[in-house]
Coordinates of C-alpha atoms and ligand atoms in Angstrom, one line a residue:
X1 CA -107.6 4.0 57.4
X2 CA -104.9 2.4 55.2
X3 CA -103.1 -0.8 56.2
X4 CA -99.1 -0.6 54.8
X5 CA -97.9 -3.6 53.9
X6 CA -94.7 -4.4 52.2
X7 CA -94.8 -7.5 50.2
X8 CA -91.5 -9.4 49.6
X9 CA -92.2 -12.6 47.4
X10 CA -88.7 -13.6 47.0
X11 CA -87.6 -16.9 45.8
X12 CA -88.3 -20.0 44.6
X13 CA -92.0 -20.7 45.5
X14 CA -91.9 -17.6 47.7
X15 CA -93.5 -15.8 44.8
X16 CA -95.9 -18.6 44.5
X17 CA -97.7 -19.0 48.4
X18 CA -97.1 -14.8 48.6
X19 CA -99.7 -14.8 45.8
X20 CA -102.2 -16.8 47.6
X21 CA -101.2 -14.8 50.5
X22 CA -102.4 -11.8 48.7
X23 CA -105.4 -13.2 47.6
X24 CA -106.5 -13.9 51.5
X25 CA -105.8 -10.3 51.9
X26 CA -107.8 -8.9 49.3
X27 CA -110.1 -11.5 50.3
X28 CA -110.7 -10.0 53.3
X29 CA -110.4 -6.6 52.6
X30 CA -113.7 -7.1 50.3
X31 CA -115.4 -9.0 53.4
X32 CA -114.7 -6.8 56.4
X33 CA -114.2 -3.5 54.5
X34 CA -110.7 -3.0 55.2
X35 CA -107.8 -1.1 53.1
X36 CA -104.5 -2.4 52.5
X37 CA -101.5 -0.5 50.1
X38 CA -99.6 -3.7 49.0
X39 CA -96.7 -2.6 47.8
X40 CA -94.4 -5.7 46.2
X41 CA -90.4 -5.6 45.7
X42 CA -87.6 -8.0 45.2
X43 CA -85.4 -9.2 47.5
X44 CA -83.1 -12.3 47.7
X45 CA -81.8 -14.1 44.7
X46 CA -84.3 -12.4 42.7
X47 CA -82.9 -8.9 43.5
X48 CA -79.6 -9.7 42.9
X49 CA -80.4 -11.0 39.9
X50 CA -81.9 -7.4 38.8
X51 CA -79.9 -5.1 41.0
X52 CA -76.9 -7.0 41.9
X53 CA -77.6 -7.1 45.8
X54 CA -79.9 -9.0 48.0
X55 CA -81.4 -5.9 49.4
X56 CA -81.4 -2.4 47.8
X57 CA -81.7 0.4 49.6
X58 CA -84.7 1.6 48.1
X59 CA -86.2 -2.2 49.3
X60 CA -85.5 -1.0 52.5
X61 CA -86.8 2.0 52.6
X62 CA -90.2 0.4 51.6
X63 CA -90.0 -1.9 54.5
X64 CA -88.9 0.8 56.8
X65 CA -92.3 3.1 55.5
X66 CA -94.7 0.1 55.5
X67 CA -96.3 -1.0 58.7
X68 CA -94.9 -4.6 58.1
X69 CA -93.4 -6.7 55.5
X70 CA -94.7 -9.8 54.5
X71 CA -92.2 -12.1 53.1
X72 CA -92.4 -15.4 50.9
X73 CA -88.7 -16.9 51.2
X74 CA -85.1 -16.4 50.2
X75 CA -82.2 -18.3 48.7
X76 CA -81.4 -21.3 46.4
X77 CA -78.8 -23.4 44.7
X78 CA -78.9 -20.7 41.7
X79 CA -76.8 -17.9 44.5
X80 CA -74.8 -20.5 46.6
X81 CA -71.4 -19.7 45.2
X82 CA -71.9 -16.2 45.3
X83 CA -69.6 -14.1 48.2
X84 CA -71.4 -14.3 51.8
X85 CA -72.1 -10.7 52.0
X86 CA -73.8 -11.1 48.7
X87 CA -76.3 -14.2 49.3
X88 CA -79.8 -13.9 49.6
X89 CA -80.0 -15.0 53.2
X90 CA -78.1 -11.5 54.1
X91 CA -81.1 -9.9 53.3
X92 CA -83.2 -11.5 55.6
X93 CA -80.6 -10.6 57.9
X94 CA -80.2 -7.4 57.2
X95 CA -83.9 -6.7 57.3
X96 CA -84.3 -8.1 60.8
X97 CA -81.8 -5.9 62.6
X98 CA -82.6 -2.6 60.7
X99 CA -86.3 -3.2 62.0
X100 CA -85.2 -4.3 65.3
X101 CA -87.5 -7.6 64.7
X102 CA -86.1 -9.4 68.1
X103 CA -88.7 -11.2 68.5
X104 CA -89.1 -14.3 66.7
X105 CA -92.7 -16.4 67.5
X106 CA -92.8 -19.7 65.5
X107 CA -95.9 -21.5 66.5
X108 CA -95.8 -25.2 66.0
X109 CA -98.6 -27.4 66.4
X110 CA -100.2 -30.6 65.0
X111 CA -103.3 -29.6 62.9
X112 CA -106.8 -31.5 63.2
X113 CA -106.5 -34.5 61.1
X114 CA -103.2 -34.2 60.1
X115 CA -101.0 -36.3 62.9
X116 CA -100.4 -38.6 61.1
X117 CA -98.2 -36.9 58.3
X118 CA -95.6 -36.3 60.9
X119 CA -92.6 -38.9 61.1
X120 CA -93.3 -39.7 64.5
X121 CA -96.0 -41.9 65.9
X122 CA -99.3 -40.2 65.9
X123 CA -99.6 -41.1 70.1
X124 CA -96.8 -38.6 70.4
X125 CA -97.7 -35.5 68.3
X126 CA -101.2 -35.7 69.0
X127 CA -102.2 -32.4 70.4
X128 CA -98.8 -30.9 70.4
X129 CA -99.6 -27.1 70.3
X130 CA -96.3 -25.1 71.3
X131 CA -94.6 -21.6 70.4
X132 CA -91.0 -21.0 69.9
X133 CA -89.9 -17.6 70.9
X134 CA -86.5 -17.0 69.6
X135 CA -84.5 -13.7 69.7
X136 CA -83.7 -12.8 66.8
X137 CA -81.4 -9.7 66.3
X138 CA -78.5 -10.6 69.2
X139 CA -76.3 -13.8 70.0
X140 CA -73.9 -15.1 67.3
X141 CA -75.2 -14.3 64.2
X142 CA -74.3 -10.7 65.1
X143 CA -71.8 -11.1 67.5
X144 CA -68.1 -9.7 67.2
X145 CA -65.4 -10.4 66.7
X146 CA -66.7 -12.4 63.3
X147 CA -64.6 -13.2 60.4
X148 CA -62.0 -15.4 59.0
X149 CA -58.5 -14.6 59.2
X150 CA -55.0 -15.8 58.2
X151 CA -52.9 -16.9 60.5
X152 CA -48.7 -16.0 60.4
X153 CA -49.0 -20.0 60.3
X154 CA -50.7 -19.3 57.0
X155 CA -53.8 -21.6 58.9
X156 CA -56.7 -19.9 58.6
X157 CA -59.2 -19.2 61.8
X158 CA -63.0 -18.5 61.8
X159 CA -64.5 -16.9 64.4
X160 CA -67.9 -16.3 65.4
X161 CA -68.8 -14.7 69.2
X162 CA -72.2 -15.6 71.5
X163 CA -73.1 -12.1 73.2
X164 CA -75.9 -11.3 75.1
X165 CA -76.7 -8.6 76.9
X166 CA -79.1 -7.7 80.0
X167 CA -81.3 -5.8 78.0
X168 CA -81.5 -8.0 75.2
X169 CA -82.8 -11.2 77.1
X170 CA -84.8 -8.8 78.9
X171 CA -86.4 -8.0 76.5
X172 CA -87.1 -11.8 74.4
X173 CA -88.1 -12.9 77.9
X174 CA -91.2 -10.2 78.5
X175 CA -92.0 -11.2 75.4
X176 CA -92.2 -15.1 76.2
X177 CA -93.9 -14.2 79.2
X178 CA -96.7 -12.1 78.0
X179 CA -97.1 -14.5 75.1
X180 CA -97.2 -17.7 77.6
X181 CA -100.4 -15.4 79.5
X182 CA -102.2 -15.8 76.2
X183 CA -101.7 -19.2 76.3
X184 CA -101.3 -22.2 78.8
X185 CA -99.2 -20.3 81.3
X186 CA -95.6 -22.1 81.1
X187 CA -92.0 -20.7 79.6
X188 CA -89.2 -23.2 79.3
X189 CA -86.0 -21.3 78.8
X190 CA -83.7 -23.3 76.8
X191 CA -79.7 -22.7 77.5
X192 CA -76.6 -24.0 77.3
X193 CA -75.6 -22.9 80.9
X194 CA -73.5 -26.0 82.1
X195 CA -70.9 -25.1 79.4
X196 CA -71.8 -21.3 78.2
X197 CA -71.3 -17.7 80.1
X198 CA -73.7 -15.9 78.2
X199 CA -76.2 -18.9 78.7
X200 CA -75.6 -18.5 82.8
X201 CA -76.4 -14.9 82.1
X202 CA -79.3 -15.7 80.2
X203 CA -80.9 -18.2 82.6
X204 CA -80.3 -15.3 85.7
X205 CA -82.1 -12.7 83.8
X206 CA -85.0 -14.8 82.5
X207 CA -85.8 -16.0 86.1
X208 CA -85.1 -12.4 87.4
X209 CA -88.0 -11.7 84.3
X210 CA -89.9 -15.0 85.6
X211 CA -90.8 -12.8 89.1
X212 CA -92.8 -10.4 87.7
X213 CA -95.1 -13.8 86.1
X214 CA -96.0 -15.4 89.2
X215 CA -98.8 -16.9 87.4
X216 CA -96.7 -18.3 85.0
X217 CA -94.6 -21.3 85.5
X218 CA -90.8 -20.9 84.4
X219 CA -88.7 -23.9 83.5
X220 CA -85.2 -24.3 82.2
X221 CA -83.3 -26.9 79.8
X222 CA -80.0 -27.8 78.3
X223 CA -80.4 -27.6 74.8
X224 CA -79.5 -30.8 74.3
X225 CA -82.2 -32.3 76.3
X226 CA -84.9 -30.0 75.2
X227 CA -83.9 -31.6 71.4
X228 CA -84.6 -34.9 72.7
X229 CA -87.6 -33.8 74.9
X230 CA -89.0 -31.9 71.2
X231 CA -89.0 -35.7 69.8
X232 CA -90.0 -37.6 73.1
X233 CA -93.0 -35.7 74.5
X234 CA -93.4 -32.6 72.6
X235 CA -96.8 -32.1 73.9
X236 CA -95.2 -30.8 77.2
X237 CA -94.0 -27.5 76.2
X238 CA -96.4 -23.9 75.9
X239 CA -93.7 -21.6 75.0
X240 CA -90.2 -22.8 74.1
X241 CA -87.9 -19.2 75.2
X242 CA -84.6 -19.3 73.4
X243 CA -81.3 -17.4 71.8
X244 CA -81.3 -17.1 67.8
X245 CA -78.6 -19.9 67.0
X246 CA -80.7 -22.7 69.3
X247 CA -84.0 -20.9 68.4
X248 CA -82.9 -21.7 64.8
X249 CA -82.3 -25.6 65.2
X250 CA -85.3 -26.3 67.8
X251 CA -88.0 -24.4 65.5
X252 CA -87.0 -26.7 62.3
X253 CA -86.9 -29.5 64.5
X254 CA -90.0 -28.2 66.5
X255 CA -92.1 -28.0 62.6
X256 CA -91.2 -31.2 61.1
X257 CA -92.3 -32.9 64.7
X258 CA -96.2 -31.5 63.9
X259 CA -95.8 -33.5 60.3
X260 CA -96.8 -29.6 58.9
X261 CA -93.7 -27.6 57.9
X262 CA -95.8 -26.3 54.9
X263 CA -98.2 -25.4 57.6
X264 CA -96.2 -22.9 60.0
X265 CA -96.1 -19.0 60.2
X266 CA -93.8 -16.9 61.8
X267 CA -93.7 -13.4 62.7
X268 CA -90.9 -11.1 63.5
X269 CA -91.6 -8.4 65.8
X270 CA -89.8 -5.5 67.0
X271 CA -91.0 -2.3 68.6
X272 CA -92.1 -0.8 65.5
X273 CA -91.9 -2.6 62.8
X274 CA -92.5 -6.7 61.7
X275 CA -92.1 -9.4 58.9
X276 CA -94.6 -12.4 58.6
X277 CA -93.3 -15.2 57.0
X278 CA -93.9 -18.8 56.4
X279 CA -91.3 -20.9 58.4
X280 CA -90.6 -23.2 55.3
X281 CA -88.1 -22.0 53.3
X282 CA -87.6 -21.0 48.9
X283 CA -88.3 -25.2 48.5
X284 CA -86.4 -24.7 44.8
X285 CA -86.9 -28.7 43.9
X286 CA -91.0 -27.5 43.6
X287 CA -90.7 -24.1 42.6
X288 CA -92.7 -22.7 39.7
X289 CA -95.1 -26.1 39.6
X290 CA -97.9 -24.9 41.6
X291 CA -97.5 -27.9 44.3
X292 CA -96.7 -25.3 47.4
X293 CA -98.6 -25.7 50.4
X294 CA -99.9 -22.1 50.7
X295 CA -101.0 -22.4 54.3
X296 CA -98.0 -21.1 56.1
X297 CA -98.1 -18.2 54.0
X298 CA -101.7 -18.0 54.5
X299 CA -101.6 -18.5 58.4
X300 CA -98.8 -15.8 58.4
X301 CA -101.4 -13.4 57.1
X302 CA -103.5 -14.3 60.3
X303 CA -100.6 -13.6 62.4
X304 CA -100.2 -9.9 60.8
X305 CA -103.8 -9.3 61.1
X306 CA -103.8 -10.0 64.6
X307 CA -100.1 -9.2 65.4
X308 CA -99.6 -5.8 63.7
X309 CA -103.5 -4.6 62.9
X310 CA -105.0 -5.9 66.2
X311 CA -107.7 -7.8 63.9
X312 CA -108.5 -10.0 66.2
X313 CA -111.8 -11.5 64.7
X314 CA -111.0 -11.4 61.2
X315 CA -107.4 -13.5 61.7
X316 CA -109.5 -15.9 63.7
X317 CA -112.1 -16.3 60.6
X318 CA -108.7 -16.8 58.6
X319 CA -107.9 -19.7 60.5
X320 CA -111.7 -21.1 60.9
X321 CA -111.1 -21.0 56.8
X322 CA -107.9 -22.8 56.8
X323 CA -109.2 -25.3 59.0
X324 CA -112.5 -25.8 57.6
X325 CA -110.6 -26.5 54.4
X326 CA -108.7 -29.1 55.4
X327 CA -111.2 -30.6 57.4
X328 CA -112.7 -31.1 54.5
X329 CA -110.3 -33.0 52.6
X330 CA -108.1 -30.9 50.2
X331 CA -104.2 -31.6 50.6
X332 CA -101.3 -30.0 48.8
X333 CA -98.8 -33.0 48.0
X334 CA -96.8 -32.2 51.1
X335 CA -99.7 -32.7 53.7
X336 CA -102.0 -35.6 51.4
X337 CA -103.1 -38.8 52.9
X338 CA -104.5 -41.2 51.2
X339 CA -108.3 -40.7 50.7
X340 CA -107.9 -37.2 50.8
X341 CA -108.8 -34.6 47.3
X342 CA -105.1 -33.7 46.2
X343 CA -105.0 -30.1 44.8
X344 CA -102.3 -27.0 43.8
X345 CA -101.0 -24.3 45.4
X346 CA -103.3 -21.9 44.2
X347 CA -106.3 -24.0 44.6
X348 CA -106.0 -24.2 48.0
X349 CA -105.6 -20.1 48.3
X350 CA -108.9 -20.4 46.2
X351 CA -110.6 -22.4 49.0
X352 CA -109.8 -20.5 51.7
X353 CA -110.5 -17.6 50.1
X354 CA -114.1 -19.1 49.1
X355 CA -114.7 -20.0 53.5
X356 CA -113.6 -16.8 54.8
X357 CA -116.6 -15.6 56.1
X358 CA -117.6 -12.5 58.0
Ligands
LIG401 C1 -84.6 -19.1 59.5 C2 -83.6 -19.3 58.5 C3 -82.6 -18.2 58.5 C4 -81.9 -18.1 59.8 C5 -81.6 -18.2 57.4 C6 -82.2 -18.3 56.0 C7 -80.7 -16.9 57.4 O1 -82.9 -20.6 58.7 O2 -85.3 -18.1 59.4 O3 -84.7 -19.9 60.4 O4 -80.9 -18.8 60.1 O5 -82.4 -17.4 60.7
LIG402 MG1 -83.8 -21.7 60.2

């Protein structure tokens, strides 16, 4: 049995934590006698740099054959000015909706020993341990009409549309639900359904959903307040259900809240197909200086194993290495404390590595 995994370093220190990423799964490949076909492309900055597009169609292909991608990060100052179809963000786009990943899980929670890195007061984050589940291939990232457009005026007008459809939160919502089972048994949806129509639509079908979860409790906020509840009491959410623009916002704000950005996976899952990534993005200030946190990356390799491969036990000995490391001591800059052993980006994948055990 081979594993298929496509393996999308990307940009800035994408290429950096993908390596220790690699390193984990050749790790344990060698421990639990597994086989994985790694196959690496470029995609982002660095393939328009070579091919002159952010996604070839031969990188997509590659995606489309593997059982999942795994993904470092896209983008930097280097491709701002270049046209919008063209930037490196398009392919991450791009790569979503051609696999159908709707499903966006972004688990945020405040690590063992590491409260009080976040910026908030280490009474608040304290045990925080939530998911965000935001859909991914719908609202108004996709929606149409899109565009700018010249006006007889000679103004100019940009447009951008919110659509959801029955099927589509349907769909994000069974997810939510069956993920909240796993877990402490609550769903808040988060909507804008005092103002929006396709956010009254979504709160109906997510309750209609809600029914067939008796045993799990279903709440509903206001985005707004559920950005203010994230800062004031994060600790009281399980799984955070929402649309891709306010899933966006509320799962940066939801990872700088645990003081661990450099610590968060994510995966993207559709029916068939999925990408891991770490939630932090290319970080080009630190790229190509080995100071990374490689943890997100590394925890994204747990979520594939378990996710995609059904591996339960050896993502869990992932984790068990992750924490044990930091548990003892070793901190990339981003997470370090004082007292603790400072190391590099591929020290720590060396670490983990070294505690993996069967
Ligand atoms: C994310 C990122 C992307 C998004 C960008 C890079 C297109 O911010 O994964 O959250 O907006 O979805
Ligand atoms: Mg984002």
């Amino acid at each position: 049995m081979m594993y298929k995994i496509a393996v999308f370093p990307g940009d800035g220190v994408g290429p950096e934590v993908t390596r220790e990423a690699v390193k984990i799964v050749r790790r344990v490949a060698q421990l639990f006698h597994l086989g994985f076909e790694m196959k690496e492309a470029l995609i982002g900055g660095a393939s328009i740099d070579k091919f002159g597009a952010p996604l070839t169609p031969e990188t997509l292909k590659l995606a489309k054959e593997s059982d999942c991608v795994f993904l470092g990060a896209v983008g930097g100052p280097a491709w701002e000015s270049v046209p919008y179809e063209k930037r490196p963000e398009q392919a991450l786009l791009t790569l979503r909706q051609e696999l159908g990943a709707f499903a966006n899980v972004r688990p945020a929670r405040v690590f063992p020993g590491l409260a009080g890195t976040s910026p908030l007061k280490k009474e608040v984050v304290e045990g925080t341990d939530l998911v965000v589940v935001r859909e991914l291939t719908g609202g108004i990232y996709f929606g149409k009409p899109k565009g700018i457009e010249k006006l007889t005026s000679g103004e100019e007008k940009g447009v951008n549309t919110e659509v959801y459809t029955t099927s589509e939160i349907r769909r994000i919502a069974e997810k939510a639900f069956q993920l909240a089972r796993r877990r402490r048994r609550k769903v808040t949806s988060v909507d804008k359904a005092n103002v929006l129509e396709s956010s009254l639509l979504w709160r109906r079908v997510v309750s209609e959903v809600g029914k067939n979860y008796p045993d799990v409790t279903l709440g509903h906020l206001y985005v707004d307040n559920c950005a203010m509840q994230l800062v004031r009491n994060p600790r009281q959410f399980d799984v955070i259900l929402t649309s891709n623009l306010f899933g966006d916002i509320l799962s940066d704000e939801a990872a700088v809240v645990t003081g661990s950005i450099g610590m968060l996976p994510s995966a993207s899952l559709g029916n068939h197909h999925a990408i891991y990534e770490p939630v932090h993005g290319s970080a080009p200030d630190i790229a190509g200086r080995n100071q990374a946190n490689p943890l997100a990356a590394i925890l994204s390799v747990a979520m594939m194993l378990e996710s995609t491969f059904q591996l339960y036990e050896v993502a869990r000995a992932v984790e068990r290495a992750v924490e044990s490391v930091l548990l003892a001591g070793y901190r990339t800059a981003d997470i370090h404390q004082e007292g603790a052993n400072l190391i590099g980006c591929s020290e720590m994948g060396d670490w983990v590595a070294s505690r993996i055990s069967g």
